[in-house]
Short mmCIF file of C-alpha atoms in Angstrom, two decimals:
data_model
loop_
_atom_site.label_atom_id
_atom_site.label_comp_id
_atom_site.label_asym_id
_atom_site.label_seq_id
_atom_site.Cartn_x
_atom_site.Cartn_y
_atom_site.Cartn_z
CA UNK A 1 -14.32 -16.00 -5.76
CA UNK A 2 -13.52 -12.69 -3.85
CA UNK A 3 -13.40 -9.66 -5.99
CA UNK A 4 -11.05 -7.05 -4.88
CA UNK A 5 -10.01 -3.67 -5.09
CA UNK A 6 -6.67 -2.67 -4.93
CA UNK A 7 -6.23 0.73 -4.59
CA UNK A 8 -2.59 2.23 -5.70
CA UNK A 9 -0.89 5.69 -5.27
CA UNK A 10 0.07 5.96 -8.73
CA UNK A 11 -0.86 7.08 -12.00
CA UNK A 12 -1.77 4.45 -14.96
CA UNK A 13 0.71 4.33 -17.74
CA UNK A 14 3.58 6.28 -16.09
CA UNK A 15 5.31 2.87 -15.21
CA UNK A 16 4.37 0.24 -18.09
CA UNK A 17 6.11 -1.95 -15.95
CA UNK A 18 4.83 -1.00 -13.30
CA UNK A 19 1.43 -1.72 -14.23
CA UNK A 20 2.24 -4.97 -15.54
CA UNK A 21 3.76 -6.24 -12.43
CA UNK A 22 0.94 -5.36 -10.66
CA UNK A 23 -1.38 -7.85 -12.41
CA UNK A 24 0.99 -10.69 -12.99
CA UNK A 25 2.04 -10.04 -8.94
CA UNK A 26 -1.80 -10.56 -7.98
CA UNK A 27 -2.16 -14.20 -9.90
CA UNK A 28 1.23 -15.33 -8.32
CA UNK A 29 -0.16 -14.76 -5.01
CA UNK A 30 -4.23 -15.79 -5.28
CA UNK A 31 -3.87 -17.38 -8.63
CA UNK A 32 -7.41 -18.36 -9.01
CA UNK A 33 -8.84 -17.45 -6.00
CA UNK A 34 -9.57 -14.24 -5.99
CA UNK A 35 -10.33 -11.55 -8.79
CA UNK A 36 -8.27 -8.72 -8.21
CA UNK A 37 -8.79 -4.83 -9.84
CA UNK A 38 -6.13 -2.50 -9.33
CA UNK A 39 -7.41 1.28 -9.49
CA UNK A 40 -4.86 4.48 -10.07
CA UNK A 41 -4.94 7.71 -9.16
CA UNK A 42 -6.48 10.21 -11.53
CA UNK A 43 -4.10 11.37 -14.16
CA UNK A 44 -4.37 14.96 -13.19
CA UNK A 45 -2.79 14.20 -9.65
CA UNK A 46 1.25 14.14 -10.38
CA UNK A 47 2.78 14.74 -13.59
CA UNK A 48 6.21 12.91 -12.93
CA UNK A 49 6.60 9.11 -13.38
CA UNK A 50 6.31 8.18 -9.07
CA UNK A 51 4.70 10.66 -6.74
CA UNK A 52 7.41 10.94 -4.71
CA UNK A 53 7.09 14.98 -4.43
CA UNK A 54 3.93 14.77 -3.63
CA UNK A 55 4.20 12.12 -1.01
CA UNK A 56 6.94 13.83 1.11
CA UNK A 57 4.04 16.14 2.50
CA UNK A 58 1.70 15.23 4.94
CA UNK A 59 -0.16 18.35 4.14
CA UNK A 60 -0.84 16.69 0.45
CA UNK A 61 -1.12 13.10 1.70
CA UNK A 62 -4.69 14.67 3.61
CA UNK A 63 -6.24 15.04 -0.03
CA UNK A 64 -5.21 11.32 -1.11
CA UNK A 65 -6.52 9.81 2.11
CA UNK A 66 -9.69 11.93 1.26
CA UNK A 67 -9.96 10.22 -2.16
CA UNK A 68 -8.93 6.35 -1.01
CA UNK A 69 -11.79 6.78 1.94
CA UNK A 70 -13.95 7.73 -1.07
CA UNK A 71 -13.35 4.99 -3.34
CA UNK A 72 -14.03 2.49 -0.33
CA UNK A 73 -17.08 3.57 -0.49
CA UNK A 74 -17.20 3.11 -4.16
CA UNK A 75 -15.51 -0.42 -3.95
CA UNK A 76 -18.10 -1.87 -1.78
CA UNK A 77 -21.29 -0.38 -3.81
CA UNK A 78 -19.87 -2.18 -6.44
CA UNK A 79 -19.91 -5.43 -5.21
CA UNK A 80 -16.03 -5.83 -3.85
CA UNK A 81 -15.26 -8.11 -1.01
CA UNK A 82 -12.09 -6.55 0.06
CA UNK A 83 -10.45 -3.10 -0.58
CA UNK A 84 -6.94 -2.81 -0.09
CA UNK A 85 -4.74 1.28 0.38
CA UNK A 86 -1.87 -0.18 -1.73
CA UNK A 87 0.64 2.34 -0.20
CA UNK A 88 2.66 2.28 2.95
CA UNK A 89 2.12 4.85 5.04
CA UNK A 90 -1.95 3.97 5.25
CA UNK A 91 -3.26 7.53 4.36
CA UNK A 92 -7.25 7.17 4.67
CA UNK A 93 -7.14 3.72 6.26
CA UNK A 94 -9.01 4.47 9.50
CA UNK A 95 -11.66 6.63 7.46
CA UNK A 96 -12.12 3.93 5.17
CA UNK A 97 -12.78 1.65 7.42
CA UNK A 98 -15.53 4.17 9.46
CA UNK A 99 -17.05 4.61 5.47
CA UNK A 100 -17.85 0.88 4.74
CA UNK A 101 -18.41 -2.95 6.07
CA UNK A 102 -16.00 -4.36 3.89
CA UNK A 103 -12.35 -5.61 4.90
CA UNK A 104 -10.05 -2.78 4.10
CA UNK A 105 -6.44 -3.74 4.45
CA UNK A 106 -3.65 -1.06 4.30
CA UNK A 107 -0.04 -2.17 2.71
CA UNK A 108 1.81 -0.54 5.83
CA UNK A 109 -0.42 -2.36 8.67
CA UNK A 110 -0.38 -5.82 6.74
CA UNK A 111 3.35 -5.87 7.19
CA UNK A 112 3.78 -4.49 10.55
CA UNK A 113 0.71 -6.58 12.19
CA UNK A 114 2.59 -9.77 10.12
CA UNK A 115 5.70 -9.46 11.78
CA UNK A 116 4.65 -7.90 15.08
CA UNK A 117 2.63 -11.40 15.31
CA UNK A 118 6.03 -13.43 14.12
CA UNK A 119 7.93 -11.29 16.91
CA UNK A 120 10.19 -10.56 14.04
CA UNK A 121 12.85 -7.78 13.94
CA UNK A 122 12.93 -5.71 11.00
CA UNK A 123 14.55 -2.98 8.67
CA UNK A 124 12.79 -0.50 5.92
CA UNK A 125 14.77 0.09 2.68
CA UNK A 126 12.90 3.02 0.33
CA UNK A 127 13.21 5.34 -1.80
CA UNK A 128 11.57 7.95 -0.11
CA UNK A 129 13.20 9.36 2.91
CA UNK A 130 10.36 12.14 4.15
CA UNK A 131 7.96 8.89 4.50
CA UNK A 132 9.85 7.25 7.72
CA UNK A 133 8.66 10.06 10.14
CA UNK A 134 4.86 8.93 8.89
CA UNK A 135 5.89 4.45 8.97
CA UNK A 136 7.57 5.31 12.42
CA UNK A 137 4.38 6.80 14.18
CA UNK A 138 2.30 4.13 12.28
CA UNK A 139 4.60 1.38 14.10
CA UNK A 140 4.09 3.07 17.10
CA UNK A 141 0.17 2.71 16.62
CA UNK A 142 0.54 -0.59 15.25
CA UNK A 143 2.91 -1.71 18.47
CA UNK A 144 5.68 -2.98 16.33
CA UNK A 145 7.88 -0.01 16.89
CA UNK A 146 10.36 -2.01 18.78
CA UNK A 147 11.18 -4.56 16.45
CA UNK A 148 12.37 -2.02 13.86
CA UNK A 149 15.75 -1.63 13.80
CA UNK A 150 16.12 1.55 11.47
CA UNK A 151 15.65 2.69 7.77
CA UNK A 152 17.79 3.29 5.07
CA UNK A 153 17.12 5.31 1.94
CA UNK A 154 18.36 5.16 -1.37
CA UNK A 155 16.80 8.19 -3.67
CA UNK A 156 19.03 7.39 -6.48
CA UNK A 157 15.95 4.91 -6.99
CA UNK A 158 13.97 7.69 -7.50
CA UNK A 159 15.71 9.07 -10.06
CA UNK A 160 16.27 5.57 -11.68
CA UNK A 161 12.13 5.14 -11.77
CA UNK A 162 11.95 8.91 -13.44
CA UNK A 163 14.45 7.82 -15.85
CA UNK A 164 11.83 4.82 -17.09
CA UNK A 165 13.91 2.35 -14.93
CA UNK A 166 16.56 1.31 -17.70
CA UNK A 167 17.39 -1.98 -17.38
CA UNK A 168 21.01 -1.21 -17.65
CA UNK A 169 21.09 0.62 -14.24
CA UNK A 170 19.37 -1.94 -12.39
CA UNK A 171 22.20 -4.08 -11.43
CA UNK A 172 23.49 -0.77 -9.90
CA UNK A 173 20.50 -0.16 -7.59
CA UNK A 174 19.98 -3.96 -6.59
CA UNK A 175 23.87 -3.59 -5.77
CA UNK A 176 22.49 -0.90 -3.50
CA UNK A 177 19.65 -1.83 -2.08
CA UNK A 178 21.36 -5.08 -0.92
CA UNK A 179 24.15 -2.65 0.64
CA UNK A 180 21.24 -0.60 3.12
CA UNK A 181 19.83 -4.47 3.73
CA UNK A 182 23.12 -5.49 5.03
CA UNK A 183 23.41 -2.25 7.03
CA UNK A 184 20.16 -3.48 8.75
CA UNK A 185 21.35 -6.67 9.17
CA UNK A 186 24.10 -5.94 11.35
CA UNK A 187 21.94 -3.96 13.43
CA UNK A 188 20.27 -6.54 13.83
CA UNK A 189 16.94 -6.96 11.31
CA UNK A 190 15.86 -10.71 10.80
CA UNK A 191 13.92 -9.44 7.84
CA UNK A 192 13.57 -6.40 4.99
CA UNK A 193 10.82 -4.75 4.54
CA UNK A 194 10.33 -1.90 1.40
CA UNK A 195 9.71 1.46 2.75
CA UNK A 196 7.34 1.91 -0.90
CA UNK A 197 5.11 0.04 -3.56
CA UNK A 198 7.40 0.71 -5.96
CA UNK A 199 10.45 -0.99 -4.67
CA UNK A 200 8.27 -3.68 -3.33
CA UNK A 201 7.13 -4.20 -7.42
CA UNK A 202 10.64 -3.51 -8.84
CA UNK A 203 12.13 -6.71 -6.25
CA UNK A 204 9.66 -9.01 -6.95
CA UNK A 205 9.57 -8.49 -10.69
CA UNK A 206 13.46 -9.19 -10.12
CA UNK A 207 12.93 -12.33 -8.59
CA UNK A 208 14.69 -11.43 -5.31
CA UNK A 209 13.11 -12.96 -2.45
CA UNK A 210 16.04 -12.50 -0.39
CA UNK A 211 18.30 -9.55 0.13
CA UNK A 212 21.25 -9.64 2.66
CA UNK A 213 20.67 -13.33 3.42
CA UNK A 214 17.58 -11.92 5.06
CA UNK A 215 14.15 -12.48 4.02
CA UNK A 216 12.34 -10.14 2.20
CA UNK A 217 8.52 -9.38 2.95
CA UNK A 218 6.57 -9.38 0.25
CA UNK A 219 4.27 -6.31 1.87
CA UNK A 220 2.61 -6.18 -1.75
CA UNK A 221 1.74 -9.54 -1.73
CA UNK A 222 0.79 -9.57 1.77
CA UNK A 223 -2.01 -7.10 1.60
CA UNK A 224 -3.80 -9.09 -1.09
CA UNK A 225 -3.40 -12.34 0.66
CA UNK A 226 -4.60 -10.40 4.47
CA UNK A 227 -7.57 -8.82 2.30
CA UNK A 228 -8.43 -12.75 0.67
CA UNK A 229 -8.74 -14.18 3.67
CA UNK A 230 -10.51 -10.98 5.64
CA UNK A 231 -13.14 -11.41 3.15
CA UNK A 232 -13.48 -15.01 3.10
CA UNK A 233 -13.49 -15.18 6.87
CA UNK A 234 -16.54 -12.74 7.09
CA UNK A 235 -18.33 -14.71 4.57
CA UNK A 236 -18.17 -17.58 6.93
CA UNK A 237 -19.27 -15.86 9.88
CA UNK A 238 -16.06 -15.62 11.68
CA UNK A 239 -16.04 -11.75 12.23
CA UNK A 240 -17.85 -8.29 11.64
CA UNK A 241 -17.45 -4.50 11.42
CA UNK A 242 -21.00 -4.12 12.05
CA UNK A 243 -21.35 -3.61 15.86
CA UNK A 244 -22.20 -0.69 18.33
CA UNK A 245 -19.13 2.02 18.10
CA UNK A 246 -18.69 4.96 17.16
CA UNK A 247 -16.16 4.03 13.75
CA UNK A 248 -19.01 1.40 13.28
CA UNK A 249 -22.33 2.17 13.76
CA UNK A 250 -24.00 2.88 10.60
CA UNK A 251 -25.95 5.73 9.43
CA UNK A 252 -29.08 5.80 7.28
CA UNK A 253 -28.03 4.91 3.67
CA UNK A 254 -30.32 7.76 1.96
CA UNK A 255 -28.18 10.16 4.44
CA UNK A 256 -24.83 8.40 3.20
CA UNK A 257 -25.69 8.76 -0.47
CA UNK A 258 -26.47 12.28 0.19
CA UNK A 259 -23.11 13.53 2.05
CA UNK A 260 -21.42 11.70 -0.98
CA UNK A 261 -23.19 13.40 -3.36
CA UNK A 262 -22.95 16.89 -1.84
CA UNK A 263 -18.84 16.26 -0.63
CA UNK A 264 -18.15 13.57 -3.65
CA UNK A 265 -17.48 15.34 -6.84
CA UNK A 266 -14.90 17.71 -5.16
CA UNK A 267 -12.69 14.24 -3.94
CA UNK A 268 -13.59 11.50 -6.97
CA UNK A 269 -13.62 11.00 -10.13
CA UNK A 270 -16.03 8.62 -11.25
#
């Protein structure tokens, strides 16, 4: 059974619900078949309920990618198979991947490789409207950019999560969210994607699957099952990070350990 790390943008115990989604979310996908360990931010990073304000900046987002390169690291000296940037706009996904041998999957590239490979047009609904400058140059990278058909933003969804999410406003923000879907749909989106983690959680815990009388991608979901079958396929053999390149070759361990040690303590915590 694949162990694996799932590494989240938010803070433990902000969202009870939140955090319980999480877990029950990982055994509806892999059930049994993998062992998965979701990891927060430390508590000293944000002090609201979503970091949402911290987010918005690509300036901050540096320090975060900083810290989920770091915990790659940490994820595959303890024994992990996979490690998974449970956010969507990837920050530290390319470092992590130059720190460690391990499949690291990234919640935004999942979704976008997925339905660049279905030749599937899409739409982003969030929460969060600073993040679509970042999703649009990573759908440029991830040469998907022309299936999107646009984003739409709701940040009275914000405001509902800082509020605890009551569940007598949720109707409201489903009502909503289904409203910016079929927005997308008449431009022309065969499927929704969520622009965050959060509404990704919120929908599934819902039980919507569907939104619009379009599909709704499970990105969430997605990364757990891409990072399952990443690891199992380099047990067997099928593929490998470690070969001649520059984001590949490996140093010395000793020299590793030492660059962590030095660099570490001012990124991690434990």
């Amino acid at each position: 059974m694949n162990r694996i790390w799932f590494q989240k943008h938010t803070v433990v115990g902000r969202n009870p619900w939140l955090d319980e989604g999480y877990e029950r979310h990982a055994r509806d996908i892999l059930g049994d078949r993998a062992a998965v360990e979701f990891h927060a931010l430390p508590a000293e990073a944000y002090a609201t309920r979503m970091p949402a304000d911290h987010v918005k900046y690509g300036q901050l987002e540096v320090f975060f990618s900083w810290y989920f390169a770091e915990r790659a690291v940490e994820a595959e000296r303890r024994g992990f198979a996979a490690y998974v940037i449970g956010t969507s706009q990837d920050p530290g996904l390319d470092a992590a991947r130059s720190l460690v041998s391990i499949p690291v999957v990234g919640y935004g590239q999942a979704t976008f490789d997925f339905l660049r490979s279905q030749g599937l047009r899409f739409g982003v609904v969030g929460f969060v409207p600073a993040l679509e400058e970042a999703l649009r140059a990573n759908q440029s990278r991830y040469g998907c950019a022309e299936l999107c058909v646009g984003f739409r933003y709701l940040p009275e969804g914000r405001t509902l999560i800082e509020k605890g999410l009551p569940d007598d406003a949720l109707p409201a923000l489903l009502e909503k969210i289904e409203g910016a879907a079929a927005e997308l749909r008449e431009a022309g989106a065969q499927t929704i994607v969520s622009g965050e983690g959060i509404p990704c959680e919120l929908l599934w815990r819902a039980g919507i699957r569907r939104v619009a009388g379009l599909p709704l991608i499970d990105s969430n979901g997605l990364a757990l099952a891409t990072a399952n079958m990443q690891a199992d396929l380099l047990a067997a053999g099928v593929w490998s990070r470690d070969a001649p390149g520059y984001l590949t070759d490996r140093a010395p361990a000793e020299e590793v350990d030492r660059l962590r040690a030095l660099f570490g303590p001012a990124i991690a915590h434990g």
